Coordinates of C-alpha atoms and ligand atoms in Angstrom, one line a residue:
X4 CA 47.2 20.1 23.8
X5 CA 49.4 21.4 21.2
X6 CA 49.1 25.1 20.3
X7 CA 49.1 25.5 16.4
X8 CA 50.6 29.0 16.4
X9 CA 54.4 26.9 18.0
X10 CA 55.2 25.0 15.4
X11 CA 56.4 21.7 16.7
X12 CA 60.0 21.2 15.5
X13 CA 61.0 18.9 12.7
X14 CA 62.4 15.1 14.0
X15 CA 63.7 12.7 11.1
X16 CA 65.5 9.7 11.6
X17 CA 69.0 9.6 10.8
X18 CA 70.5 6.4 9.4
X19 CA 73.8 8.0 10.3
X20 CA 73.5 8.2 13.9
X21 CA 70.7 6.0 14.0
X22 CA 68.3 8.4 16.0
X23 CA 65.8 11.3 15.5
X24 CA 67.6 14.7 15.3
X25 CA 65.9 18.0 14.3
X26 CA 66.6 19.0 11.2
X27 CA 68.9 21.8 10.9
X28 CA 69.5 22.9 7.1
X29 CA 72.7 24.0 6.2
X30 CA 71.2 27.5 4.7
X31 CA 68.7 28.9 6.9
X32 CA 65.3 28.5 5.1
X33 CA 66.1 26.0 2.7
X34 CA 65.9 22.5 2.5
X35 CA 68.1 20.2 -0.3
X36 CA 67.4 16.4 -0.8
X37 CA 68.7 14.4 -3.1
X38 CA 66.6 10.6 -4.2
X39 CA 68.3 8.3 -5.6
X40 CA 66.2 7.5 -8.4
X41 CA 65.4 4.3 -10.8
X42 CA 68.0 2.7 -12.8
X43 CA 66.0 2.4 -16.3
X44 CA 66.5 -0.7 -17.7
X45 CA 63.1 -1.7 -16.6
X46 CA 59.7 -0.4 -15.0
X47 CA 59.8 0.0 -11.7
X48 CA 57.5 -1.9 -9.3
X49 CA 55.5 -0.8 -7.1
X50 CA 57.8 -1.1 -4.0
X51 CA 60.5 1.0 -6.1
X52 CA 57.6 3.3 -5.9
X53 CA 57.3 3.1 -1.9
X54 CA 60.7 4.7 -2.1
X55 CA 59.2 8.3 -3.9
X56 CA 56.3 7.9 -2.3
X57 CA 57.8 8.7 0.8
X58 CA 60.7 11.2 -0.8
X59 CA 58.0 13.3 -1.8
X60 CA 56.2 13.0 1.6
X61 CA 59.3 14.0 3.2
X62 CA 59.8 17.2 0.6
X63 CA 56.0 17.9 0.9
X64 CA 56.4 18.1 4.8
X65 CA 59.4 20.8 4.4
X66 CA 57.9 22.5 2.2
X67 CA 54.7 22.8 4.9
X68 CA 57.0 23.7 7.6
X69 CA 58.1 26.8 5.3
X70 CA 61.3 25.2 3.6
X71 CA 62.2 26.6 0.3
X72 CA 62.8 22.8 -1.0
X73 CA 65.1 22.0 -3.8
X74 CA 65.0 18.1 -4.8
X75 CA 66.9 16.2 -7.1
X76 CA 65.9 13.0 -8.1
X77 CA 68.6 11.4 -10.5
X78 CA 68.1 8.5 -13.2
X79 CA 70.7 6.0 -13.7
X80 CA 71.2 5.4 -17.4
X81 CA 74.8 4.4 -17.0
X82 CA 77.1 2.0 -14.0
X83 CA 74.4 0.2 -12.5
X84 CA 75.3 -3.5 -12.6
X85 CA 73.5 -6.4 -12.2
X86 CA 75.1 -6.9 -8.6
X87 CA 75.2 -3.9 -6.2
X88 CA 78.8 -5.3 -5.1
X89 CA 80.1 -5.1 -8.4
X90 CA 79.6 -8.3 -9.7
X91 CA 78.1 -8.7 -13.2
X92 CA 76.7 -6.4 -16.1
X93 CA 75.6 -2.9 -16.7
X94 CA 72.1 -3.7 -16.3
X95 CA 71.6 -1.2 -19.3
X96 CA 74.3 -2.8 -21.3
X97 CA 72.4 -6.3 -20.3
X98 CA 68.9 -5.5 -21.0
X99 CA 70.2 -3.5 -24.7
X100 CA 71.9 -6.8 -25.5
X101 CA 69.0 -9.2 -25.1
X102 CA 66.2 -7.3 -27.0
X103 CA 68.6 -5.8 -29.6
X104 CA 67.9 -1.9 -28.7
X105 CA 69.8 0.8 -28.2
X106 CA 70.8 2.1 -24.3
X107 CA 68.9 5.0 -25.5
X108 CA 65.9 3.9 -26.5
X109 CA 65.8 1.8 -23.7
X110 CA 66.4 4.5 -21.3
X111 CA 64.6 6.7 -23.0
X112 CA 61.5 4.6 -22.7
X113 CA 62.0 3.1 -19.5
X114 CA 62.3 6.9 -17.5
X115 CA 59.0 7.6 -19.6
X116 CA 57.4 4.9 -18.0
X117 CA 58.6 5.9 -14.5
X118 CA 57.1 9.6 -15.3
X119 CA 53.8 8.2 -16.0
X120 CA 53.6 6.4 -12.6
X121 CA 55.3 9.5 -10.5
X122 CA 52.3 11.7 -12.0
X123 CA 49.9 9.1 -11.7
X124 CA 50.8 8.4 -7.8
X125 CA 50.7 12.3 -6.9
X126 CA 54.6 12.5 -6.8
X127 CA 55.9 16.2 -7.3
X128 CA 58.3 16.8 -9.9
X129 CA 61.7 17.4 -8.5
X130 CA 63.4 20.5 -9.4
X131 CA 66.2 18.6 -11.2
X132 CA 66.0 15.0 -12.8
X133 CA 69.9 14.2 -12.9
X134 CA 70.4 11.9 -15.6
X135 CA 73.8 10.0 -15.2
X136 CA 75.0 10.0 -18.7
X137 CA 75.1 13.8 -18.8
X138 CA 77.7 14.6 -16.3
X139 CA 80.4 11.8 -17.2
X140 CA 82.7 14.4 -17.5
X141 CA 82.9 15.7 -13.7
X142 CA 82.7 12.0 -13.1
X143 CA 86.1 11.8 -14.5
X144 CA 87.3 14.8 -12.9
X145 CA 86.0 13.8 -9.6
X146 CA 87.8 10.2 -9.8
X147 CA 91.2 12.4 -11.0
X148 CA 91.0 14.4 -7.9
X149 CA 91.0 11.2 -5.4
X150 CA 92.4 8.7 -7.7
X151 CA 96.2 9.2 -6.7
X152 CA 95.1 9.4 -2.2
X153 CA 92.1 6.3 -2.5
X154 CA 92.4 4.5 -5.1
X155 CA 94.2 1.7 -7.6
X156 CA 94.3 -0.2 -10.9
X157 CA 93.2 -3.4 -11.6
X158 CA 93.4 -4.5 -15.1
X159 CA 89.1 -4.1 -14.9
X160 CA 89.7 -0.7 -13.8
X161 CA 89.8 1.6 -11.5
X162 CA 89.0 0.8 -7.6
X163 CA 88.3 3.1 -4.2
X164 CA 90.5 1.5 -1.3
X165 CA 88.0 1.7 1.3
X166 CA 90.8 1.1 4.1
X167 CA 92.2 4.9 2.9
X168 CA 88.9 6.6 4.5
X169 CA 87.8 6.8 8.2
X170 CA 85.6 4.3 9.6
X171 CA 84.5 2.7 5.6
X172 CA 80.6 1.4 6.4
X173 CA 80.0 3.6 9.2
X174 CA 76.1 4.0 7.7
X175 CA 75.7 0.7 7.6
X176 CA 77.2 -0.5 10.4
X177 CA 79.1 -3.1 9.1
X178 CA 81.4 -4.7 11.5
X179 CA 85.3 -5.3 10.4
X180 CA 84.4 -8.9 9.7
X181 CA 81.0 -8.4 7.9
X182 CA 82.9 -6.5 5.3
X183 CA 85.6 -9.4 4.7
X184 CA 83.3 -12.0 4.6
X185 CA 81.2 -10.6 1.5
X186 CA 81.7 -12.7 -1.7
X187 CA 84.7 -10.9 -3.9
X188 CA 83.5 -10.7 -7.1
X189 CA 86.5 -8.7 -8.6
X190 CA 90.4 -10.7 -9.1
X191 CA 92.8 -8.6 -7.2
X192 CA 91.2 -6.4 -5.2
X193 CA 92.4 -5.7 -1.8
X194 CA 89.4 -5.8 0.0
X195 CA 86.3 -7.2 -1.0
X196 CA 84.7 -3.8 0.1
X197 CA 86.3 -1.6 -2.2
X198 CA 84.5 -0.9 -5.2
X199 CA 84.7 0.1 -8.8
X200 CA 85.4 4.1 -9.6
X201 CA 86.2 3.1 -13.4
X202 CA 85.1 0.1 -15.3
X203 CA 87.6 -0.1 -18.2
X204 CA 86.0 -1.8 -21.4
X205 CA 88.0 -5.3 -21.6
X206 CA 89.9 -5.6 -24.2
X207 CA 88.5 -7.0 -27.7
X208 CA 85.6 -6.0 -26.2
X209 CA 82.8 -2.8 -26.9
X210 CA 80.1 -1.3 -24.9
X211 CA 77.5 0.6 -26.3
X212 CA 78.1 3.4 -23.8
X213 CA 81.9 4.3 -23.0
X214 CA 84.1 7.5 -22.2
X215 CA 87.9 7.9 -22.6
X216 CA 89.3 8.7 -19.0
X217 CA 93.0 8.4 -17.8
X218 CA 92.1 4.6 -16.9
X219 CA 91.3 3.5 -20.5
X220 CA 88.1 3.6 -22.0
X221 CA 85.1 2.8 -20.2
X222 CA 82.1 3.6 -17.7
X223 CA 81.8 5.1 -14.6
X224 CA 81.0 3.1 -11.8
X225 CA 77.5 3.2 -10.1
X226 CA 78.1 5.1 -6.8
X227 CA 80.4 8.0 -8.3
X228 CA 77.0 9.6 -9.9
X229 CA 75.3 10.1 -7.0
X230 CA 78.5 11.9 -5.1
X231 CA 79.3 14.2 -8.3
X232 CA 75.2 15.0 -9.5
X233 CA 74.4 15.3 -5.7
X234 CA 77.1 17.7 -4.8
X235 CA 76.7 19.8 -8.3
X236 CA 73.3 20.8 -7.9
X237 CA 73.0 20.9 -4.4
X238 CA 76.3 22.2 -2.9
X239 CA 78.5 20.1 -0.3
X240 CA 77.2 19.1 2.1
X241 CA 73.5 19.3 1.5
X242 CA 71.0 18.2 3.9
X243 CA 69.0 15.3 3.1
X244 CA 69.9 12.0 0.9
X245 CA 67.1 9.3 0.7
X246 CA 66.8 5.8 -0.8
X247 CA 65.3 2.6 0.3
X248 CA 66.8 0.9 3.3
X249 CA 69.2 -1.4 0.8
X250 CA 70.9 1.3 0.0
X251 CA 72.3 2.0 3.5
X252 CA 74.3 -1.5 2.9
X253 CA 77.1 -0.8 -0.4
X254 CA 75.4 2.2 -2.4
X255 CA 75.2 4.8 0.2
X256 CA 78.3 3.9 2.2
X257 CA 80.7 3.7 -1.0
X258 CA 79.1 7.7 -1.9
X259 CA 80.0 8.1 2.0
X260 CA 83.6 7.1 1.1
X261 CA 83.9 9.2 -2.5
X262 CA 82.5 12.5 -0.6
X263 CA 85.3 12.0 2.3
X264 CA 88.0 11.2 0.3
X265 CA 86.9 14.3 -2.2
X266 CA 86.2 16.9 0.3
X267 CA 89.7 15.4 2.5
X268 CA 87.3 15.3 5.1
X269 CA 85.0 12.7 7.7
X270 CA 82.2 15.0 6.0
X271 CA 79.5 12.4 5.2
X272 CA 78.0 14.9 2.2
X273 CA 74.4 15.0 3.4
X274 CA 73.8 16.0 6.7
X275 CA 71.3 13.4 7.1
X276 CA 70.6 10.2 5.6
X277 CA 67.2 8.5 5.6
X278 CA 65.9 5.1 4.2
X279 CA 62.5 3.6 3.6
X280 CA 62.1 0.3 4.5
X281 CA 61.0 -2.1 1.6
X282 CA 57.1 -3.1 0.3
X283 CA 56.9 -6.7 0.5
X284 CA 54.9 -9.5 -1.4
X285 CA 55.1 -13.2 -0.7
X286 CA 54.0 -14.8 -4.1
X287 CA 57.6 -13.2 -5.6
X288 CA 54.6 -11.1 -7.8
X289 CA 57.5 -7.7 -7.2
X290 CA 60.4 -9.8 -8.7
X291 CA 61.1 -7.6 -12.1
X292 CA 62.2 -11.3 -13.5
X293 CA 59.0 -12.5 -13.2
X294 CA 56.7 -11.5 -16.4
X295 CA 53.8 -9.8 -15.3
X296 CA 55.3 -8.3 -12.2
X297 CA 53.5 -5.8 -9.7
X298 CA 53.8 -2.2 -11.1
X299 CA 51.4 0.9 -11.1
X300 CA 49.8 0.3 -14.5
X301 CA 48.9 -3.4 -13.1
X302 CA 47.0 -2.0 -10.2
X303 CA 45.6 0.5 -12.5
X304 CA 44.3 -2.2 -15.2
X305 CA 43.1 -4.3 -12.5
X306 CA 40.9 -1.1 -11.5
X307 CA 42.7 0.5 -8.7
X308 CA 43.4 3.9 -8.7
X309 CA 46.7 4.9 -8.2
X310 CA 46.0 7.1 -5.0
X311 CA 44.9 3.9 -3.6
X312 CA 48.3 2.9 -3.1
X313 CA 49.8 6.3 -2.4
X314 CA 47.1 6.2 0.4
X315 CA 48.1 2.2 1.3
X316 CA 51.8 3.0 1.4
X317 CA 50.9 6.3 3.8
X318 CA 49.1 3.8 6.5
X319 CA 52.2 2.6 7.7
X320 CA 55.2 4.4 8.9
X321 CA 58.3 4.8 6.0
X322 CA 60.5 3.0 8.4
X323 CA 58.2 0.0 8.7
X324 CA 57.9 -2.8 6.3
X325 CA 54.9 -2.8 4.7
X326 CA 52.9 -5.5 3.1
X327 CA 51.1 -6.1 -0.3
X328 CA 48.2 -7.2 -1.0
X329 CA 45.3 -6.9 -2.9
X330 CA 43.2 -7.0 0.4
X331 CA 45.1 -4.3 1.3
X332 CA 44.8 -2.1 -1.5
X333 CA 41.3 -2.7 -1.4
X334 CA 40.8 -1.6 1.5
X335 CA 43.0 1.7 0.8
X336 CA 40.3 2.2 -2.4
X337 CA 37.7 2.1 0.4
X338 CA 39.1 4.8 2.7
X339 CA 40.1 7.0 0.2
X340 CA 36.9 6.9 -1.5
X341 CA 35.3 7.6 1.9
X342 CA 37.8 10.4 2.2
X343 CA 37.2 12.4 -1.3
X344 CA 33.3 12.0 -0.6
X345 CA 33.6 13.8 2.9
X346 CA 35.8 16.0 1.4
X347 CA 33.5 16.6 -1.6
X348 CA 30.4 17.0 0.8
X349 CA 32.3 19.9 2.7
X350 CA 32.7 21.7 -0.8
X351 CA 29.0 21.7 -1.0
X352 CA 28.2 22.5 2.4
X353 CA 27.0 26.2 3.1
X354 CA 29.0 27.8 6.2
X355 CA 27.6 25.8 9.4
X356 CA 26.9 27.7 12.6
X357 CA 29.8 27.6 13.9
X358 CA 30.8 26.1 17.6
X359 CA 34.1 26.2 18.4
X360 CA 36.7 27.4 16.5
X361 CA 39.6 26.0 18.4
X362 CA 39.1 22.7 17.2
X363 CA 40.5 22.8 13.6
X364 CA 43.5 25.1 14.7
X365 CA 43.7 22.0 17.4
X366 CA 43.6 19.5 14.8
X367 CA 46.1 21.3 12.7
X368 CA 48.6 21.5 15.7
X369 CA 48.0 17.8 16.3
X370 CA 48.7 16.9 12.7
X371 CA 51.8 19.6 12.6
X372 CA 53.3 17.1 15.5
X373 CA 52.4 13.9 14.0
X374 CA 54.3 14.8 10.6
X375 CA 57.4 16.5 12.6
X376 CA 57.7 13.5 14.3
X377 CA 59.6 11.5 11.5
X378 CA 56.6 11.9 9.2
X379 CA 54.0 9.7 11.2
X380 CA 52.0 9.7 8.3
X381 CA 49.7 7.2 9.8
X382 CA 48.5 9.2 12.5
X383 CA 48.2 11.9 10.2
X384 CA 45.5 10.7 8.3
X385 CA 43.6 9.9 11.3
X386 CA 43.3 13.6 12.2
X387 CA 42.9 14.3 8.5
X388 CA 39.9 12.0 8.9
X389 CA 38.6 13.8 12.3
X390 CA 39.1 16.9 10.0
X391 CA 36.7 15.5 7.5
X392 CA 34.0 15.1 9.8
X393 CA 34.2 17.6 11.7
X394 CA 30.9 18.6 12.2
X395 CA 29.0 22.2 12.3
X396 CA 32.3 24.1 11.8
X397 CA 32.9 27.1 9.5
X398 CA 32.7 25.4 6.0
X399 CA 35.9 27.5 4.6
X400 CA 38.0 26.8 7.8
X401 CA 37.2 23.5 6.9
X402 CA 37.9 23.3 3.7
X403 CA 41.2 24.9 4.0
X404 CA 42.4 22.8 7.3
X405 CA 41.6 20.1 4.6
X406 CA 42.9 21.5 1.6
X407 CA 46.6 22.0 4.1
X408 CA 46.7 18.8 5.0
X409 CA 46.3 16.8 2.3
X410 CA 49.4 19.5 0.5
X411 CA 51.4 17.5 2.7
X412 CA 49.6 13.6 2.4
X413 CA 49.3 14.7 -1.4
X414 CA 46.0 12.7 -1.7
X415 CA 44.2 15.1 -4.0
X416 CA 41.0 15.0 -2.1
X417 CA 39.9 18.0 -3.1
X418 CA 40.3 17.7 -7.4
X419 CA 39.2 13.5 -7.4
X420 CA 36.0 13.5 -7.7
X421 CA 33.7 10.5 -7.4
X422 CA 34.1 9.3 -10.9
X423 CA 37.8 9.4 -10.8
X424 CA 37.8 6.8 -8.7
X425 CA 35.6 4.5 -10.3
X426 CA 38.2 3.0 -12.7
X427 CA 37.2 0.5 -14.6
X428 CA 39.0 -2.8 -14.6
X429 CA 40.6 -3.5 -18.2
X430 CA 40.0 -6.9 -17.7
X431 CA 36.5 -6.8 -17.4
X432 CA 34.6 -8.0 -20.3
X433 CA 31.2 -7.9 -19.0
X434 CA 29.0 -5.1 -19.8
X435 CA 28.7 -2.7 -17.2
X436 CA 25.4 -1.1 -17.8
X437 CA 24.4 -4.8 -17.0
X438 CA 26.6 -5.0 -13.9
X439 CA 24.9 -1.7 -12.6
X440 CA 21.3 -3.1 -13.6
X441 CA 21.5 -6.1 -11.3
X442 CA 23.6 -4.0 -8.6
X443 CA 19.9 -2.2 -8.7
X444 CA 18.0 -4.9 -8.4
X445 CA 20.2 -6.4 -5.6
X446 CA 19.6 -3.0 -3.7
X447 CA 16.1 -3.3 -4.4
X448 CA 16.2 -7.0 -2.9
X449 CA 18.2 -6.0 -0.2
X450 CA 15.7 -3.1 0.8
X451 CA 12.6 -5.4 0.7
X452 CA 14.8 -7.7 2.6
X453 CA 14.3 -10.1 0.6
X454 CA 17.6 -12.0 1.4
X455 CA 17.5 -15.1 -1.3
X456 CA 16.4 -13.1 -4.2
X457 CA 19.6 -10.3 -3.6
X458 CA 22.0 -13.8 -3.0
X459 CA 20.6 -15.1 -5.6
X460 CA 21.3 -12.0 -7.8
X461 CA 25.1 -12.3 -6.2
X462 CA 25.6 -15.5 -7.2
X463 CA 24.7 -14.5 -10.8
X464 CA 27.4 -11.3 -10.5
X465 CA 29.9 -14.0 -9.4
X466 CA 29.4 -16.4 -12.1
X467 CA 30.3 -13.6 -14.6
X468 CA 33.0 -13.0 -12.9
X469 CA 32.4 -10.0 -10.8
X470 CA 32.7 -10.0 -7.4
X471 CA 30.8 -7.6 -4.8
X472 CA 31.7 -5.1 -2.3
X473 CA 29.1 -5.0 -0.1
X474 CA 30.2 -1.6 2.0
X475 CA 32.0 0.3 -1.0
X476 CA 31.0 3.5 -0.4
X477 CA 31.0 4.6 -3.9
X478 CA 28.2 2.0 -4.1
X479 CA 29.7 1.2 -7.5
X480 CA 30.6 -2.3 -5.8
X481 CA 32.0 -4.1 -8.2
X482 CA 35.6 -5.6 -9.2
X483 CA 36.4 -8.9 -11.2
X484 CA 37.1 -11.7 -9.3
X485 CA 40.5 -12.5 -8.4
X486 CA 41.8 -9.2 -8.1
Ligands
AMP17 P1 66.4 0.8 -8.3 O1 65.6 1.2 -9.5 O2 66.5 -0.7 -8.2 O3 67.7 1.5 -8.3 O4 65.6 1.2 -7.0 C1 65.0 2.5 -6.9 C2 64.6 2.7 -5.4 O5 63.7 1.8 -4.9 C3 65.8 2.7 -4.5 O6 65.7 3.7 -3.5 C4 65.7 1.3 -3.8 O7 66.3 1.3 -2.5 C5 64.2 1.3 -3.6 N1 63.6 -0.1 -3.5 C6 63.9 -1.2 -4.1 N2 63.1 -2.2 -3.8 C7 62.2 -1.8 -2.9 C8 61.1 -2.3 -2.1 N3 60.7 -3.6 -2.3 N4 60.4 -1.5 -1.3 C9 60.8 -0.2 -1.1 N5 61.8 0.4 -1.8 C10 62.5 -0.4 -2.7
ZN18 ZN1 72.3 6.9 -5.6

């Protein structure tokens, strides 16, 4: 059994080498992660959301193991086109043009938005929120320092020669030919890997955000923020860098390149590099092209708490894909209502004989293991959920097991309380004083076991339009139908 006063050692999966290391910060006692964060020409959905989800779960589990963490998340305001590879608009630029805003008030409104849903999913504020436009400047000066060794002109701008750095792609794997055969989007360049450093503003032509720079006037290209934000606030190299598994293809590889061919070293800039693997939905609901796509205030208006899906993206492992559905989010209401009520009942509880006190410092150890074990989150709500219901144990021991747990699973269980959780669909137009009278009278039924007269009573929820949960432990049962 695992002994809770040895702390297990902390495993993470490193894209990089493609296996679990220990993690070994560069200064002793610290830990420094850089997310990349949402480009804000749009909400983000809910998968976008997977990908802080598990940052914070990552930064919350270094911080438990006694890492004094410093996280940077950044927002891209600036360089992010259309295609990853280069190809198109500044998705900024794009999204200003069609509805006749400003960038600013675009991303201005846009990185509100995405505040909203990191409070409302239990994400911890970074220590920094790197915005791109404010450090164009020691973009410039980072592309002068490598421009002369790695890259060259094209009349669109400036480009990194991904042949001048040792083994280009390395992250991603990418064999020699995969490289050559992805569609060039860019005239003249001399391999379609290589990427923009420098967009210059085409002639005749004017942007609503551009910098002068020894290559004309123009915008930075995407990846250079990353290499010059990451390395200003958090030193070179740093230890962690995380984004979602798509960014271990072009984004993260081309930041790979810039922080070789800036430090004239194979130095990768972050000594470890980890990706979460996407949220899923088959109906193409995630698609941010189509109107009423899935993002937190959706699940919120359609009477979901937003811990409900912190709780649903926590099942599964970061590294696993993970499905949505509203099935599935359901049942992650369920279990976390199930959850705060335990842990609401152990609040209330007056100290319990107690048996053995081995068992929560047991529990702990297990838990310690299963989150330094590439943050198995899924196993650790199962002994968060032993925790729980741990019965006659010493109340405070308890309650503090609990309360150090969920620091780490960031669930909240011990501020929701009951009512929190009953959020009321938006869409619901029926009155729900009514809906709670016949839930009453069903229970009544239901306890005289009179079966027909509590179907019957059903029925009537479902032709207003509300459907049932029979088993909700809230005993609030109710939803609209189609949810
Ligand atoms: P973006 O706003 O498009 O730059 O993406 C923000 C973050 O979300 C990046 O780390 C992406 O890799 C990640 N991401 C994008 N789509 C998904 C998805 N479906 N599931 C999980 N993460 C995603
Ligand atoms: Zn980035």
């Amino acid at each position: 059994m695992t002994d809770a006063h040895a702390p297990t050692p902390l495993k993470l999966f490193n894209s990089l080498t493609r296996s679990l290391e220990e993690f070994q910060p560069v200064h002793p006692g610290e830990a420094r992660v850089y997310s990349c964060g949402p480009t804000v020409y749009n909400y983000s959905h809910i998968g976008n959301m997977r990908a802080y989800v598990f940052a914070d779960t990552l930064g919350r589990t270094l911080s438990y193991k006694g890492y004094r963490l410093t996280h940077v998340i950044n927002i891209t305001d600036v360089g992010h086109l259309t295609d990853d590879a280069d190809a198109g608009e500044d998705k900024l630029e794009k999204a200003a043009a069609e509805r006749a805003q400003s960038i600013w008030d675009i991303a201005r409104h846009y990185t509100e938005a995405y505040w909203a849903d990191i409070k409302a999913l239990g994400i911890r504020q970074p220590a920094h929120w790197s915005i791109a436009t404010d450090y164009v400047p020691q973009m410039i000066e980072f592309a002068k320092a490598i421009a002369d060794e790695h890259c060259y002109e094209l009349e669109s701008g400036l480009y990194f020669d991904t042949t001048t750095v040792t083994d280009y792609g390395r992250l991603a794997r990418h064999g020699t030919d995969e490289g050559e055969s992805r569609i060039d989007p860019v005239d003249g360049k001399r391999h379609p890997a290589d990427f923009a450093i420098w967009r210059r503003t085409p002639p005749g032509e004017k942007r609503q955000m551009e910098w002068d720079s020894p290559w004309g006037r123009g915008a930075p290209g995407w990846h250079l923020e990353c290499s010059v934000m990451s390395e200003a606030l958090l030193g070179f190299p740093f230890d962690i860098h995380t984004g979602g598994i798509d960014h271990r293809e072009i984004h993260h590889p081309n930041e790979i390149a810039q922080n070789q061919a800036h430090s004239c070293s194979t130095d990768s800039g972050a000594r470890m590099w980890m990706h979460n693997n996407f949220l899923v939905e088959r109906s193409g609901k995630m698609s941010k092209s189509s109107g009423n796509f899935l993002r937190v205030q959706l699940l919120i208006d359609g009477g979901y708490h937003p811990l409900a899906y912190r709780l649903m993206c926590l099942q599964a492992h970061y590294r696993s894909e993970l499905e949505f559905n509203w099935d599935g989010l359901g049942a992650a209401l369920t279990r976390l209502k199930r959850l705060v009520m335990a842990a609401a009942s152990v609040c209330d509880a007056a100290s319990a004989a107690v048996v053995d006190d081995r068992r929560l410092a047991d529990l702990l150890g297990k838990f310690d293991a299963a989150m330094s074990d590439d943050l198995n989150t899924p196993i650790a709500l199962t002994l968060l959920e032993e925790a729980v219901a741990m019965k006659k144990v010493d109340a405070g021991q308890k309650r503090a097991a609990i309360e150090a747990m969920d620091a780490v699973l960031g669930l909240q269980l011990l501020t929701l309380s009951r009512q929190d959780l009953r959020v009321r669909p938006k869409a619901a137009t029926i009155d729900a004083d009514a809906i709670e009278a016949t839930l009453a009278r069903r229970r009544d039924a239901r306890a005289a076991k009179d079966f027909a007269a509590s179907d019957a009573l059903r029925d009537e929820l479902i032709a207003a339009g509300v459907e049932v949960m029979d088993g909700d432990p809230l005993g609030w049962d109710w939803r609209p139908e189609g949810n």
